[in-house]
PDB file of C-alpha atoms in Angstrom:
ATOM      1  CA  MET A  10     -32.813  30.495  11.912  1.00  0.00           C
ATOM      2  CA  ALA A  11     -33.123  27.524  14.244  1.00  0.00           C
ATOM      3  CA  GLU A  12     -33.832  28.301  17.882  1.00  0.00           C
ATOM      4  CA  LYS A  13     -30.941  27.642  20.272  1.00  0.00           C
ATOM      5  CA  ILE A  14     -30.708  26.982  23.979  1.00  0.00           C
ATOM      6  CA  ALA A  15     -27.911  27.012  26.564  1.00  0.00           C
ATOM      7  CA  LEU A  16     -27.455  23.944  28.722  1.00  0.00           C
ATOM      8  CA  SER A  17     -25.042  22.396  31.165  1.00  0.00           C
ATOM      9  CA  PHE A  18     -24.758  18.727  32.012  1.00  0.00           C
ATOM     10  CA  VAL A  19     -22.186  16.049  32.800  1.00  0.00           C
ATOM     11  CA  VAL A  20     -20.833  13.685  30.134  1.00  0.00           C
ATOM     12  CA  ASN A  21     -18.484  10.921  31.268  1.00  0.00           C
ATOM     13  CA  ASP A  22     -17.730  12.806  34.493  1.00  0.00           C
ATOM     14  CA  LEU A  23     -16.859  16.027  32.672  1.00  0.00           C
ATOM     15  CA  GLN A  24     -19.008  19.133  32.992  1.00  0.00           C
ATOM     16  CA  VAL A  25     -20.158  20.258  29.553  1.00  0.00           C
ATOM     17  CA  THR A  26     -21.602  23.690  28.790  1.00  0.00           C
ATOM     18  CA  ALA A  27     -23.094  24.176  25.362  1.00  0.00           C
ATOM     19  CA  VAL A  28     -25.385  26.215  23.180  1.00  0.00           C
ATOM     20  CA  VAL A  29     -27.335  23.887  20.896  1.00  0.00           C
ATOM     21  CA  GLU A  30     -30.239  23.941  18.505  1.00  0.00           C
ATOM     22  CA  THR A  31     -33.392  22.882  20.291  1.00  0.00           C
ATOM     23  CA  ARG A  32     -33.982  20.181  17.686  1.00  0.00           C
ATOM     24  CA  MET A  33     -30.560  18.511  18.066  1.00  0.00           C
ATOM     25  CA  THR A  34     -30.741  15.004  19.495  1.00  0.00           C
ATOM     26  CA  LEU A  35     -28.447  13.797  22.248  1.00  0.00           C
ATOM     27  CA  ALA A  36     -26.990  11.236  19.837  1.00  0.00           C
ATOM     28  CA  ASP A  37     -26.049  13.941  17.319  1.00  0.00           C
ATOM     29  CA  PHE A  38     -24.634  16.143  20.065  1.00  0.00           C
ATOM     30  CA  LEU A  39     -22.431  13.347  21.410  1.00  0.00           C
ATOM     31  CA  ARG A  40     -21.183  12.346  17.970  1.00  0.00           C
ATOM     32  CA  ARG A  41     -20.847  15.704  16.230  1.00  0.00           C
ATOM     33  CA  GLU A  42     -19.904  18.091  19.016  1.00  0.00           C
ATOM     34  CA  LEU A  43     -18.083  15.869  21.516  1.00  0.00           C
ATOM     35  CA  ARG A  44     -16.824  13.319  18.971  1.00  0.00           C
ATOM     36  CA  LEU A  45     -17.980  10.458  21.182  1.00  0.00           C
ATOM     37  CA  THR A  46     -18.686   8.265  18.193  1.00  0.00           C
ATOM     38  CA  GLY A  47     -19.058   5.069  20.207  1.00  0.00           C
ATOM     39  CA  THR A  48     -22.727   6.036  20.398  1.00  0.00           C
ATOM     40  CA  HIS A  49     -23.895   4.613  17.073  1.00  0.00           C
ATOM     41  CA  LEU A  50     -26.918   5.666  15.051  1.00  0.00           C
ATOM     42  CA  GLY A  51     -28.939   2.892  13.440  1.00  0.00           C
ATOM     43  CA  CYS A  52     -32.711   3.135  13.167  1.00  0.00           C
ATOM     44  CA  GLU A  53     -33.026   6.583  14.829  1.00  0.00           C
ATOM     45  CA  HIS A  54     -36.435   5.430  16.084  1.00  0.00           C
ATOM     46  CA  GLY A  55     -35.363   3.933  19.414  1.00  0.00           C
ATOM     47  CA  ILE A  56     -35.721   0.356  18.215  1.00  0.00           C
ATOM     48  CA  CYS A  57     -32.231  -0.989  17.480  1.00  0.00           C
ATOM     49  CA  GLY A  58     -30.464   0.047  20.702  1.00  0.00           C
ATOM     50  CA  ALA A  59     -27.200   1.043  18.987  1.00  0.00           C
ATOM     51  CA  CYS A  60     -27.344   4.521  20.518  1.00  0.00           C
ATOM     52  CA  THR A  61     -27.886   3.356  24.104  1.00  0.00           C
ATOM     53  CA  VAL A  62     -26.275   5.514  26.795  1.00  0.00           C
ATOM     54  CA  LEU A  63     -26.686   5.817  30.537  1.00  0.00           C
ATOM     55  CA  LEU A  64     -28.849   8.722  31.681  1.00  0.00           C
ATOM     56  CA  ASP A  65     -28.437   9.243  35.409  1.00  0.00           C
ATOM     57  CA  GLY A  66     -27.286   5.642  35.602  1.00  0.00           C
ATOM     58  CA  ARG A  67     -30.144   4.085  33.629  1.00  0.00           C
ATOM     59  CA  SER A  68     -30.057   2.978  30.002  1.00  0.00           C
ATOM     60  CA  ALA A  69     -31.696   5.334  27.524  1.00  0.00           C
ATOM     61  CA  ARG A  70     -31.900   5.833  23.758  1.00  0.00           C
ATOM     62  CA  ALA A  71     -29.829   8.839  22.731  1.00  0.00           C
ATOM     63  CA  CYS A  72     -31.682   9.134  19.420  1.00  0.00           C
ATOM     64  CA  LEU A  73     -34.976   9.759  21.231  1.00  0.00           C
ATOM     65  CA  LEU A  74     -33.641  12.437  23.571  1.00  0.00           C
ATOM     66  CA  LEU A  75     -33.051  16.070  22.704  1.00  0.00           C
ATOM     67  CA  ALA A  76     -29.795  17.501  23.972  1.00  0.00           C
ATOM     68  CA  ALA A  77     -31.821  20.387  25.392  1.00  0.00           C
ATOM     69  CA  GLN A  78     -33.569  17.950  27.753  1.00  0.00           C
ATOM     70  CA  LEU A  79     -30.301  17.000  29.439  1.00  0.00           C
ATOM     71  CA  ASN A  80     -29.740  20.192  31.413  1.00  0.00           C
ATOM     72  CA  GLY A  81     -28.567  19.234  34.908  1.00  0.00           C
ATOM     73  CA  HIS A  82     -28.394  15.518  34.124  1.00  0.00           C
ATOM     74  CA  ARG A  83     -25.540  13.019  33.861  1.00  0.00           C
ATOM     75  CA  VAL A  84     -24.787  11.022  30.705  1.00  0.00           C
ATOM     76  CA  THR A  85     -22.341   8.140  30.354  1.00  0.00           C
ATOM     77  CA  THR A  86     -21.378   6.720  26.963  1.00  0.00           C
ATOM     78  CA  VAL A  87     -19.452   3.545  26.158  1.00  0.00           C
ATOM     79  CA  GLU A  88     -16.248   5.623  26.210  1.00  0.00           C
ATOM     80  CA  GLY A  89     -16.982   6.527  29.828  1.00  0.00           C
ATOM     81  CA  LEU A  90     -17.194   2.846  30.758  1.00  0.00           C
ATOM     82  CA  SER A  91     -13.685   2.135  29.486  1.00  0.00           C
ATOM     83  CA  PRO A  92     -10.731   2.177  31.904  1.00  0.00           C
ATOM     84  CA  ALA A  93      -7.892   4.618  31.256  1.00  0.00           C
ATOM     85  CA  THR A  94      -5.926   1.732  29.782  1.00  0.00           C
ATOM     86  CA  GLY A  95      -7.023  -1.670  28.531  1.00  0.00           C
ATOM     87  CA  LEU A  96     -10.536  -3.072  28.739  1.00  0.00           C
ATOM     88  CA  SER A  97     -13.060  -3.457  31.519  1.00  0.00           C
ATOM     89  CA  ILE A  98     -13.982  -6.960  32.665  1.00  0.00           C
ATOM     90  CA  LEU A  99     -17.236  -6.745  30.722  1.00  0.00           C
ATOM     91  CA  GLN A 100     -15.412  -5.663  27.563  1.00  0.00           C
ATOM     92  CA  GLN A 101     -12.835  -8.439  27.992  1.00  0.00           C
ATOM     93  CA  CYS A 102     -15.645 -10.975  28.292  1.00  0.00           C
ATOM     94  CA  PHE A 103     -17.213  -9.730  25.063  1.00  0.00           C
ATOM     95  CA  ARG A 104     -13.895 -10.197  23.296  1.00  0.00           C
ATOM     96  CA  ALA A 105     -13.148 -13.578  24.874  1.00  0.00           C
ATOM     97  CA  ASN A 106     -16.583 -14.980  24.027  1.00  0.00           C
ATOM     98  CA  HIS A 107     -16.573 -13.628  20.447  1.00  0.00           C
ATOM     99  CA  ALA A 108     -19.684 -11.630  21.318  1.00  0.00           C
ATOM    100  CA  LEU A 109     -19.191  -9.257  18.397  1.00  0.00           C
ATOM    101  CA  GLN A 110     -18.633  -9.504  14.681  1.00  0.00           C
ATOM    102  CA  CYS A 111     -19.253  -6.302  12.730  1.00  0.00           C
ATOM    103  CA  GLY A 112     -19.268  -4.405  16.033  1.00  0.00           C
ATOM    104  CA  PHE A 113     -21.984  -1.903  15.160  1.00  0.00           C
ATOM    105  CA  CYS A 114     -24.336  -2.981  17.941  1.00  0.00           C
ATOM    106  CA  THR A 115     -21.568  -3.667  20.455  1.00  0.00           C
ATOM    107  CA  PRO A 116     -21.307  -0.266  22.230  1.00  0.00           C
ATOM    108  CA  GLY A 117     -25.051  -0.242  22.879  1.00  0.00           C
ATOM    109  CA  LEU A 118     -24.926  -3.792  24.179  1.00  0.00           C
ATOM    110  CA  ILE A 119     -21.983  -2.974  26.456  1.00  0.00           C
ATOM    111  CA  VAL A 120     -23.892  -0.033  27.939  1.00  0.00           C
ATOM    112  CA  THR A 121     -27.077  -2.093  28.331  1.00  0.00           C
ATOM    113  CA  ALA A 122     -25.179  -4.939  29.983  1.00  0.00           C
ATOM    114  CA  HIS A 123     -23.368  -2.542  32.296  1.00  0.00           C
ATOM    115  CA  ALA A 124     -26.678  -1.061  33.445  1.00  0.00           C
ATOM    116  CA  LEU A 125     -28.011  -4.556  34.110  1.00  0.00           C
ATOM    117  CA  LEU A 126     -24.975  -5.597  36.139  1.00  0.00           C
ATOM    118  CA  GLN A 127     -25.091  -2.398  38.164  1.00  0.00           C
ATOM    119  CA  GLU A 128     -28.692  -3.136  39.091  1.00  0.00           C
ATOM    120  CA  ASN A 129     -28.371  -6.916  39.385  1.00  0.00           C
ATOM    121  CA  ALA A 130     -24.873  -8.255  39.944  1.00  0.00           C
ATOM    122  CA  HIS A 131     -25.959 -11.870  39.459  1.00  0.00           C
ATOM    123  CA  PRO A 132     -28.672 -11.988  36.784  1.00  0.00           C
ATOM    124  CA  SER A 133     -30.042 -15.263  35.518  1.00  0.00           C
ATOM    125  CA  ARG A 134     -29.551 -16.223  31.891  1.00  0.00           C
ATOM    126  CA  GLU A 135     -33.225 -15.464  31.284  1.00  0.00           C
ATOM    127  CA  GLN A 136     -32.862 -11.996  32.817  1.00  0.00           C
ATOM    128  CA  ILE A 137     -29.876 -11.282  30.566  1.00  0.00           C
ATOM    129  CA  GLN A 138     -31.836 -12.387  27.516  1.00  0.00           C
ATOM    130  CA  ASP A 139     -34.768 -10.205  28.496  1.00  0.00           C
ATOM    131  CA  THR A 140     -32.541  -7.167  29.091  1.00  0.00           C
ATOM    132  CA  ILE A 141     -30.744  -7.310  25.750  1.00  0.00           C
ATOM    133  CA  SER A 142     -33.935  -8.055  23.802  1.00  0.00           C
ATOM    134  CA  GLY A 143     -34.139  -4.356  22.996  1.00  0.00           C
ATOM    135  CA  ASN A 144     -30.709  -4.370  21.311  1.00  0.00           C
ATOM    136  CA  LEU A 145     -30.668  -5.724  17.777  1.00  0.00           C
ATOM    137  CA  CYS A 146     -27.694  -7.758  16.519  1.00  0.00           C
ATOM    138  CA  ARG A 147     -27.672  -9.162  12.989  1.00  0.00           C
ATOM    139  CA  CYS A 148     -24.413 -11.116  13.319  1.00  0.00           C
ATOM    140  CA  THR A 149     -23.902 -13.165  16.454  1.00  0.00           C
ATOM    141  CA  GLY A 150     -27.185 -14.933  17.106  1.00  0.00           C
ATOM    142  CA  TYR A 151     -27.046 -13.484  20.641  1.00  0.00           C
ATOM    143  CA  ILE A 152     -25.789 -16.657  22.354  1.00  0.00           C
ATOM    144  CA  PRO A 153     -22.164 -15.464  22.703  1.00  0.00           C
ATOM    145  CA  ILE A 154     -23.438 -12.087  23.945  1.00  0.00           C
ATOM    146  CA  VAL A 155     -25.420 -13.779  26.692  1.00  0.00           C
ATOM    147  CA  ASP A 156     -22.400 -15.963  27.478  1.00  0.00           C
ATOM    148  CA  ALA A 157     -20.187 -12.868  27.764  1.00  0.00           C
ATOM    149  CA  ILE A 158     -22.524 -11.056  30.133  1.00  0.00           C
ATOM    150  CA  GLU A 159     -23.008 -14.210  32.188  1.00  0.00           C
ATOM    151  CA  GLU A 160     -19.244 -14.630  32.520  1.00  0.00           C
ATOM    152  CA  ALA A 161     -18.779 -10.971  33.405  1.00  0.00           C
ATOM    153  CA  ALA A 162     -21.384 -11.311  36.138  1.00  0.00           C
ATOM    154  CA  ARG A 163     -19.501 -14.263  37.598  1.00  0.00           C
ATOM    155  CA  ILE A 164     -16.314 -12.247  37.997  1.00  0.00           C
ATOM    156  CA  GLY A 165     -17.851  -9.032  39.214  1.00  0.00           C
ATOM    157  CA  ALA A 166     -17.932  -6.900  36.066  1.00  0.00           C
ATOM    158  CA  ALA A 167     -20.145  -4.222  37.559  1.00  0.00           C
ATOM    159  CA  ALA A 168     -17.474  -3.081  40.001  1.00  0.00           C
ATOM    160  CA  ALA A 169     -14.551  -3.662  37.649  1.00  0.00           C
ATOM    161  CA  SER A 170     -16.054  -1.681  34.761  1.00  0.00           C
ATOM    162  CA  LEU A 171     -16.682   1.548  36.638  1.00  0.00           C
ATOM    163  CA  PRO A 172     -15.068   4.517  34.874  1.00  0.00           C
ATOM    164  CA  VAL A 173     -11.870   5.962  36.300  1.00  0.00           C
ATOM    165  CA  PRO A 174     -12.619   9.091  38.399  1.00  0.00           C
ATOM    166  CA  VAL A 175     -11.675  12.369  36.712  1.00  0.00           C
ATOM    167  CA  PRO A 176      -9.359  14.634  38.744  1.00  0.00           C
ATOM    168  CA  SER A 177     -11.097  17.728  40.081  1.00  0.00           C
ATOM    169  CA  SER A 178      -8.499  19.890  38.326  1.00  0.00           C
ATOM    170  CA  VAL A 179      -9.867  19.004  34.892  1.00  0.00           C
ATOM    171  CA  ALA A 180     -11.386  22.117  33.329  1.00  0.00           C
ATOM    172  CA  PRO A 181     -14.997  22.056  32.111  1.00  0.00           C
ATOM    173  CA  LEU A 182     -15.687  21.667  28.414  1.00  0.00           C
ATOM    174  CA  VAL A 183     -17.283  24.575  26.601  1.00  0.00           C
ATOM    175  CA  VAL A 184     -19.042  23.440  23.449  1.00  0.00           C
ATOM    176  CA  THR A 185     -20.685  25.259  20.571  1.00  0.00           C
ATOM    177  CA  THR A 186     -22.548  23.678  17.704  1.00  0.00           C
ATOM    178  CA  ASN A 187     -19.510  24.197  15.489  1.00  0.00           C
ATOM    179  CA  ARG A 188     -16.544  22.855  17.426  1.00  0.00           C
ATOM    180  CA  LEU A 189     -15.296  21.385  20.661  1.00  0.00           C
ATOM    181  CA  ALA A 190     -13.342  23.831  22.788  1.00  0.00           C
ATOM    182  CA  GLY A 191     -12.170  24.385  26.354  1.00  0.00           C
ATOM    183  CA  SER A 192      -9.974  21.920  28.194  1.00  0.00           C
ATOM    184  CA  VAL A 193      -9.030  19.984  25.074  1.00  0.00           C
ATOM    185  CA  GLY A 194      -8.522  23.053  22.899  1.00  0.00           C
ATOM    186  CA  SER A 195     -10.207  24.138  19.711  1.00  0.00           C
ATOM    187  CA  ASP A 196      -8.186  21.727  17.584  1.00  0.00           C
ATOM    188  CA  THR A 197     -10.272  18.568  17.756  1.00  0.00           C
ATOM    189  CA  SER A 198      -8.167  16.370  15.510  1.00  0.00           C
ATOM    190  CA  VAL A 199      -7.483  13.107  17.330  1.00  0.00           C
ATOM    191  CA  PRO A 200      -5.142  10.380  16.078  1.00  0.00           C
ATOM    192  CA  PRO A 201      -6.564   6.883  15.637  1.00  0.00           C
ATOM    193  CA  SER A 202      -6.214   4.514  18.540  1.00  0.00           C
ATOM    194  CA  THR A 203      -3.296   2.110  18.518  1.00  0.00           C
ATOM    195  CA  SER A 204      -5.733  -0.563  19.699  1.00  0.00           C
ATOM    196  CA  ALA A 205      -6.876  -2.637  16.757  1.00  0.00           C
ATOM    197  CA  GLY A 206      -9.846  -4.760  15.803  1.00  0.00           C
ATOM    198  CA  HIS A 207     -12.427  -5.677  18.388  1.00  0.00           C
ATOM    199  CA  ASP A 208     -10.950  -3.474  21.125  1.00  0.00           C
ATOM    200  CA  ASN A 209     -12.109  -0.427  19.175  1.00  0.00           C
ATOM    201  CA  PHE A 210     -15.684  -1.674  19.071  1.00  0.00           C
ATOM    202  CA  VAL A 211     -15.977  -2.566  22.752  1.00  0.00           C
ATOM    203  CA  THR A 212     -14.487   0.729  23.941  1.00  0.00           C
ATOM    204  CA  GLY A 213     -15.948   3.087  21.388  1.00  0.00           C
ATOM    205  CA  GLY A 214     -12.651   3.406  19.499  1.00  0.00           C
ATOM    206  CA  TYR A 215     -10.236   6.318  19.557  1.00  0.00           C
ATOM    207  CA  THR A 216     -12.761   8.736  21.056  1.00  0.00           C
ATOM    208  CA  ARG A 217     -11.958   7.667  24.599  1.00  0.00           C
ATOM    209  CA  ARG A 218      -8.691   9.623  24.231  1.00  0.00           C
ATOM    210  CA  LEU A 219     -10.812  12.757  24.760  1.00  0.00           C
ATOM    211  CA  LEU A 220     -11.657  11.662  28.294  1.00  0.00           C
TER     212      LEU A 220
END
């Protein structure tokens, strides 16, 4: 039987308590147990950047982290960067500049760009290119992605894309390796988002309804 460990950490401003297998990655925990499927799995070797999340405010590869390592830390996924309604400025700029096609790499790029704009509100085009060099995209050729981030920087995306604060009355989530329970109940079926097309890619899709 696989060894398990209890942990408690914050995901998208919600306190999460869980018992997980010590070998479970953060990416698998987010996708399987919390249904935050905006964190995509590509190479699972930390190369493609599709699984990028924020760990204590800094970009990190969820496929290279074990969930057990996150005790006491704070994780933000692409769903946590989406406003309660609509799109953030950064997400709007991705859509307006056609900075996505298949959309698989988009959540990781959104998270990476957000981290950059939080650290440097006015990056140069070269700094943007350097930052996203660790995120692979096989569709766009990168130019519209750089354009989108550059435009977002001009209109203050870092401040506008901050997640909406969660009321203190929200109950903590209690998670097991079998189902999501607690404040959202043990029935984890969630209807698809009414938002269509590119909006789903830049926000992480329907999973933000859990937040």
